[in-house]
Coordinates of C-alpha atoms and ligand atoms in Angstrom, one line a residue:
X1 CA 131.7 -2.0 35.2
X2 CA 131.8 -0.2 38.7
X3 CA 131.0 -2.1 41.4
X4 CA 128.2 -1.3 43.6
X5 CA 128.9 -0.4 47.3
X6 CA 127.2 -2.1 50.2
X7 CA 127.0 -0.4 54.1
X8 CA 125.7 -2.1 57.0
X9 CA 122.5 -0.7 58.2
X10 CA 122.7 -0.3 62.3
X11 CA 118.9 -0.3 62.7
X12 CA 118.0 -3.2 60.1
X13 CA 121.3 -4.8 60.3
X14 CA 121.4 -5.0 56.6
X15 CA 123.9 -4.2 54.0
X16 CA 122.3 -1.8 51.9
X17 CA 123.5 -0.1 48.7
X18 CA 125.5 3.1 49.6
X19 CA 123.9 6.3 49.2
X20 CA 126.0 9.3 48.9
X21 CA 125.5 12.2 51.5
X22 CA 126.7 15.2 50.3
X23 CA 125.7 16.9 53.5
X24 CA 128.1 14.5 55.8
X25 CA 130.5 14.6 53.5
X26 CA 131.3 17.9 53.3
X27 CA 130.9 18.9 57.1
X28 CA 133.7 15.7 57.2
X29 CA 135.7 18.0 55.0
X30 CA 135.2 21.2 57.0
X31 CA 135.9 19.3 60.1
X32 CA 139.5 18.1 58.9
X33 CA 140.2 21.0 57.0
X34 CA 139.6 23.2 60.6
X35 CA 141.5 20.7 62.2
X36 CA 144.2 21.0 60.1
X37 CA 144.1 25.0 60.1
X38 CA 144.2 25.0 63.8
X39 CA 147.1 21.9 64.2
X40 CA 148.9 24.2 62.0
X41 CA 148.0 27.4 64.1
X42 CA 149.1 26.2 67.4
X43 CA 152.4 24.9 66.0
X44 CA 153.1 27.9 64.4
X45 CA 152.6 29.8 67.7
X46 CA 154.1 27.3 69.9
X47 CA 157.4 27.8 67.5
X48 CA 157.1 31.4 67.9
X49 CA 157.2 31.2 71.7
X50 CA 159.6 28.3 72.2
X51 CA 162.3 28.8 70.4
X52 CA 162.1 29.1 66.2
X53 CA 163.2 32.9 67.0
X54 CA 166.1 32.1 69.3
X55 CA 167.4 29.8 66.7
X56 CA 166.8 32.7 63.6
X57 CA 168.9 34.4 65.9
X58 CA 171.7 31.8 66.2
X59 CA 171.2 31.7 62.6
X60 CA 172.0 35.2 61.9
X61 CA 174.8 35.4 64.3
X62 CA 176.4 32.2 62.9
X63 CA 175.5 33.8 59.2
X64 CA 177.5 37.5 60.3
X65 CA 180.7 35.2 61.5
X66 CA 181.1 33.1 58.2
X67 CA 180.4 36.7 56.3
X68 CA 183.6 38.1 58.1
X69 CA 185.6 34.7 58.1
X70 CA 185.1 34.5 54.0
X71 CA 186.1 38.5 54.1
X72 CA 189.4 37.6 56.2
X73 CA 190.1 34.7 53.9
X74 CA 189.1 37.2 50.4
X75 CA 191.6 39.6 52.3
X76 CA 194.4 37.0 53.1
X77 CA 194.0 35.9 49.4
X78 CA 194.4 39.5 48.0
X79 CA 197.7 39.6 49.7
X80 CA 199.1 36.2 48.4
X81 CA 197.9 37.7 44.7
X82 CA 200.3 40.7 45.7
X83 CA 202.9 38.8 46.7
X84 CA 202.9 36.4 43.7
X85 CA 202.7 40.0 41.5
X86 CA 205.9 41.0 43.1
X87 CA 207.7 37.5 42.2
X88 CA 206.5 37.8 39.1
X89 CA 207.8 41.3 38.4
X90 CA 211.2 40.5 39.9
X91 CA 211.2 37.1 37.9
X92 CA 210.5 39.6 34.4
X93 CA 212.6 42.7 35.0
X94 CA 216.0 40.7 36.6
X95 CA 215.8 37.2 36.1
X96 CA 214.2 36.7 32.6
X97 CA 216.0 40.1 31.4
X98 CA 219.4 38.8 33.1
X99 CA 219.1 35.9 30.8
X100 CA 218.0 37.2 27.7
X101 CA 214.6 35.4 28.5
X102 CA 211.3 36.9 26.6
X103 CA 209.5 38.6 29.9
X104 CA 205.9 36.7 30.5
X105 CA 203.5 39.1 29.0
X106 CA 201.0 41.2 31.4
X107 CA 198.4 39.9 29.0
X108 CA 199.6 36.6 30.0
X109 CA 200.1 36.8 33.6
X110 CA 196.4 38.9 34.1
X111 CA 194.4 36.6 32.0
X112 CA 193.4 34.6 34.9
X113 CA 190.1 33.4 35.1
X114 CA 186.5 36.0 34.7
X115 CA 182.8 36.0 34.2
X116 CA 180.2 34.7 36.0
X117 CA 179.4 31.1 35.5
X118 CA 176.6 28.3 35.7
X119 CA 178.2 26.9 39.1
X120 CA 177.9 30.4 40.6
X121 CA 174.4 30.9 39.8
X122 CA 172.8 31.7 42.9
X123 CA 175.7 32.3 45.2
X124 CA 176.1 35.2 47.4
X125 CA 178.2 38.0 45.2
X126 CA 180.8 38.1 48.3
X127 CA 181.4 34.0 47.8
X128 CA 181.6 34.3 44.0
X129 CA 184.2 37.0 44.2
X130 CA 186.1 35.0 46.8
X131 CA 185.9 31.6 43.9
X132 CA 187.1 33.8 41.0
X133 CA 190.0 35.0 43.5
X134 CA 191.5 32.1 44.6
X135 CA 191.0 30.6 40.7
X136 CA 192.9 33.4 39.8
X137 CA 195.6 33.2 42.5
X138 CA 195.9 29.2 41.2
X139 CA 196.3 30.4 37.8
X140 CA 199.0 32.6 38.8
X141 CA 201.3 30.0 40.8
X142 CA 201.0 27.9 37.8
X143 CA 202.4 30.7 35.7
X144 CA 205.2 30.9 37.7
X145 CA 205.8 27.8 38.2
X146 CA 206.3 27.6 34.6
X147 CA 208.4 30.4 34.0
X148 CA 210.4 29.5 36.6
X149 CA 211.1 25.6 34.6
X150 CA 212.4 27.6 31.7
X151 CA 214.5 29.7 33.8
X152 CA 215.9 26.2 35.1
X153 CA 216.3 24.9 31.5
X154 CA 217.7 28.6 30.0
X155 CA 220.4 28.5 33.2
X156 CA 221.8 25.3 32.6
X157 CA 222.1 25.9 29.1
X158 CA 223.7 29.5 29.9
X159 CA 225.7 28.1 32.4
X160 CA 227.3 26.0 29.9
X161 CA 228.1 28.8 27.6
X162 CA 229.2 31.0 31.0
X163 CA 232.0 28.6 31.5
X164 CA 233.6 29.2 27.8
X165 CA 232.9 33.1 27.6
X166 CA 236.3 35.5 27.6
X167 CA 235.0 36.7 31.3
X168 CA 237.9 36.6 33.1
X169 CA 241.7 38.4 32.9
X170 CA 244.8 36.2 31.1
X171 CA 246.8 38.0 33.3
X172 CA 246.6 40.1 36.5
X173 CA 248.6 43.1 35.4
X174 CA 247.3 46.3 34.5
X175 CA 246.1 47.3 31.4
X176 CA 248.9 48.8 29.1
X177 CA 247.4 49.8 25.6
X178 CA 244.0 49.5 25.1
X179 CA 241.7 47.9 22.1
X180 CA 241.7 50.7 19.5
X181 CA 243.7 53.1 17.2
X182 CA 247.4 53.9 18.7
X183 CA 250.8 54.8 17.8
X184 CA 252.6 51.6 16.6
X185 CA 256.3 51.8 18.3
X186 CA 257.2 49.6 14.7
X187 CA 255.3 51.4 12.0
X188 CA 255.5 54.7 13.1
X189 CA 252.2 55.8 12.6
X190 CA 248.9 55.4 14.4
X191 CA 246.8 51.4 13.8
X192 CA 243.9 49.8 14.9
X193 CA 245.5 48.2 17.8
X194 CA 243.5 45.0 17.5
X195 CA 243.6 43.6 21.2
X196 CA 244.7 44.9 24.8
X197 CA 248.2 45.1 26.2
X198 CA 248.7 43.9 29.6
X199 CA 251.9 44.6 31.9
X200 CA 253.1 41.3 33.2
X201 CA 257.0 40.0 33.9
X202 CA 259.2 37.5 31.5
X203 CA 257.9 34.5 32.6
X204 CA 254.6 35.1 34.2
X205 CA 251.9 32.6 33.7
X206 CA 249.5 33.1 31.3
X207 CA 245.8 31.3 31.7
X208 CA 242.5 30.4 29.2
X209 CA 240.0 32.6 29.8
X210 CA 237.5 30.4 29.6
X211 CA 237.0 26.6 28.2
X212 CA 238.0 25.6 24.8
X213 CA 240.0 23.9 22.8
X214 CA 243.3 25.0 21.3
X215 CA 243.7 25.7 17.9
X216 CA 247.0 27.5 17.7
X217 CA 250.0 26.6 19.7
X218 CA 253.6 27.6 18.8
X219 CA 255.5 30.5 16.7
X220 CA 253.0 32.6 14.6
X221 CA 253.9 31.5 11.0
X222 CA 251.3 34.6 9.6
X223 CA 251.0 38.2 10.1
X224 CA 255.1 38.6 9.5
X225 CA 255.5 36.0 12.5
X226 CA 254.6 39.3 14.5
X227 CA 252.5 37.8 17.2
X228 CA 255.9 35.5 18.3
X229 CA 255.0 32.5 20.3
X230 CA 251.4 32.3 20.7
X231 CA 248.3 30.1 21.5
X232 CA 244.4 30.3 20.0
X233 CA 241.7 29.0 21.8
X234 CA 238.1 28.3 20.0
X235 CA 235.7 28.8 23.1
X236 CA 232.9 27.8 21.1
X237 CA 229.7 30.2 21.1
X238 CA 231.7 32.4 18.0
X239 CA 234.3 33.0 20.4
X240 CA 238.4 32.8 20.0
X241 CA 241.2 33.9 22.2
X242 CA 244.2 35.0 21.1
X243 CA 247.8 35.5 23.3
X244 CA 250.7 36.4 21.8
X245 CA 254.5 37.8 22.4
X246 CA 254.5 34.6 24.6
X247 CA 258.2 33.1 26.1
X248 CA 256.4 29.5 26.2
X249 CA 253.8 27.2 25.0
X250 CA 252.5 24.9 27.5
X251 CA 249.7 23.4 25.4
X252 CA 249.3 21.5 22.1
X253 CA 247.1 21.6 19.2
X254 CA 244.2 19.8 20.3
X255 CA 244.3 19.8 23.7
X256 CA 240.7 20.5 25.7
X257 CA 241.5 23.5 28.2
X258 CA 239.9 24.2 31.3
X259 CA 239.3 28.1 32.3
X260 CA 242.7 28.9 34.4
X261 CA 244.6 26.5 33.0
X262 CA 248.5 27.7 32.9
X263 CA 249.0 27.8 28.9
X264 CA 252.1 29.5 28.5
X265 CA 254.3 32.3 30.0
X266 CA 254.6 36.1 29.5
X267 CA 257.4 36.9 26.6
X268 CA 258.6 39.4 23.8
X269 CA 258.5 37.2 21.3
X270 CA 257.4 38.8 17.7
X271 CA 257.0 42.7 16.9
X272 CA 257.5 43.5 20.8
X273 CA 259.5 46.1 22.8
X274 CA 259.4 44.6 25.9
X275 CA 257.9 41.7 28.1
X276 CA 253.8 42.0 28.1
X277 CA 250.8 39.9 26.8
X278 CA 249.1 41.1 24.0
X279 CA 245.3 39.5 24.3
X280 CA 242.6 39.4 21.6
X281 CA 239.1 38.2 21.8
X282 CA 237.4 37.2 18.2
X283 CA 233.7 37.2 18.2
X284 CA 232.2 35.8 15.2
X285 CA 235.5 36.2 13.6
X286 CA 235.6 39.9 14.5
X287 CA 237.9 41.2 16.8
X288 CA 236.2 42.8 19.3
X289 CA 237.4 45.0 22.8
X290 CA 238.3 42.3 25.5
X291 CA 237.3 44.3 28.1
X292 CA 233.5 44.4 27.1
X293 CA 233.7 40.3 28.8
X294 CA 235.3 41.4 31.7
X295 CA 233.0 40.6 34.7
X296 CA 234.9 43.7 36.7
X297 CA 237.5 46.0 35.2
Ligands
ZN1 ZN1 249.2 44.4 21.6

């Protein structure tokens, strides 16, 4: 049940039951509502004259430098995305190609990042383009960052294998007969000259080519004992070097050679004319033209 209200009468100085007057009530509401109207009047014309405009102002100015601040940094970031383009090019077209190394696919390397996204809802279009720059700027580094891990991984592994390749000369002399069909000085008629001749002195020192381990060291008991004194070394990675017409062995079955390692001496042992070292390089068990794994001819 509502509770009655009670006012104090001033001229009986009695509390009487509250009448509602509609009339007082809403000139009260008129009165506060002006009041209000003009409180909010005179503040908004005091702001207009003491300083809301100077500060929209400041606010445009300040607004016009962060605009060309974000463009400088947009710009700066475009360049960084061209420079990371360029390492990424030079990475796939000498170092990745140099190594055998798939190249990172352009598919790859422009994915990137794209779109517009809940988080940018609302931004200016200038600060949105600037977020999906630098994203994609990130995303590159970490490519290459990547790429450049395998590289790391694929050069010591190749570095390995470098170290036992035929890539270097047995002997400094020239190059006498070369890997192909010839006149053979003993048969008469032209042969498939199976390795290279080079010109070298009795007793000239003959080195590995690369490392391996020897698996022939001593007078050539095949082939009509027409190789003479000779040595084979299994580089591993399919590869075997053969020299032969040698004056002396200075290795043994077995033994773990270094590249440049002194393994015998320039002879005429076997089916030769005169002192010179015939050289053979066996890839996969075919012999194949030495001086294709020559760094320099
Ligand atoms: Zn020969």
């Amino acid at each position: 049940m509502r509770k009655k209200k009670y006012v104090l009468n001033p001229d009986t100085f009695q509390y009487e039951p509250a009448k509602l007057d509609v009339k007082l009530v809403l000139r009260q509401a008129a009165y506060c509502m002006g009041l209000g109207f003009s409180l909010a009047l005179g503040f908004l014309g005091y702001s207009a004259a003491n300083g809301y405009d100077i500060e929209a102002e400041q606010l445009a100015e300040e607004n016009a430098e962060l605009a060309e601040q974000l463009a400088e940094r947009t710009q700066e970031m475009k360049t960084l995305e061209a420079s990371l383009d360029k390492i990424y090019k030079t990475d796939n077209y000498f170092f990745r190609s140099l190594l055998n190394v798939t190249p990172v696919d352009a598919s790859v390397w422009n994915a990137g990042t794209g779109g517009s996204r809940a988080e940018f809802e609302g931004l200016p279009q200038e600060l949105r383009e600037a977020y999906l720059l630098q994203e994609k700027v990130a995303y590159k580094l970490d490519v290459q960052a990547e790429s450049y891990e395998e590289i790391n991984e694929v050069m010591a592994y190749k570095a390995e294998e470098l170290k036992h390749l035929p890539a270097v000369r047995p002997v400094p002399g020239r190059v006498l007969s070369g890997f192909g069909y010839r006149a053979d000085p003993f048969l008469g008629y032209s042969h498939f000259h199976a390795g290279v001749d080079f010109h070298g002195r009795f007793g000239d020192p003959v080195v590995a080519v690369g490392d391996g381990k020897v698996i022939a060291a001593g007078y050539d008991n095949l082939h009509g004992a027409g190789y003479g004194m000779q040595v084979e070394i299994d580089h591993g990675y399919g590869y075997v070097t053969k020299y032969a017409h040698l004056s002396a062995v200075h290795v043994k079955l077995g033994d773990v050679v270094p590249r440049g390692k002194h393994i015998g001496n320039v002879g005429s042992t076997g089916h030769s004319t005169g002192p010179h070292l015939h050289y053979e390089v066996i890839k996969n068990g075919v012999k194949v033209n030495p001086l294709d794994f020559f760094y320099s001819e």
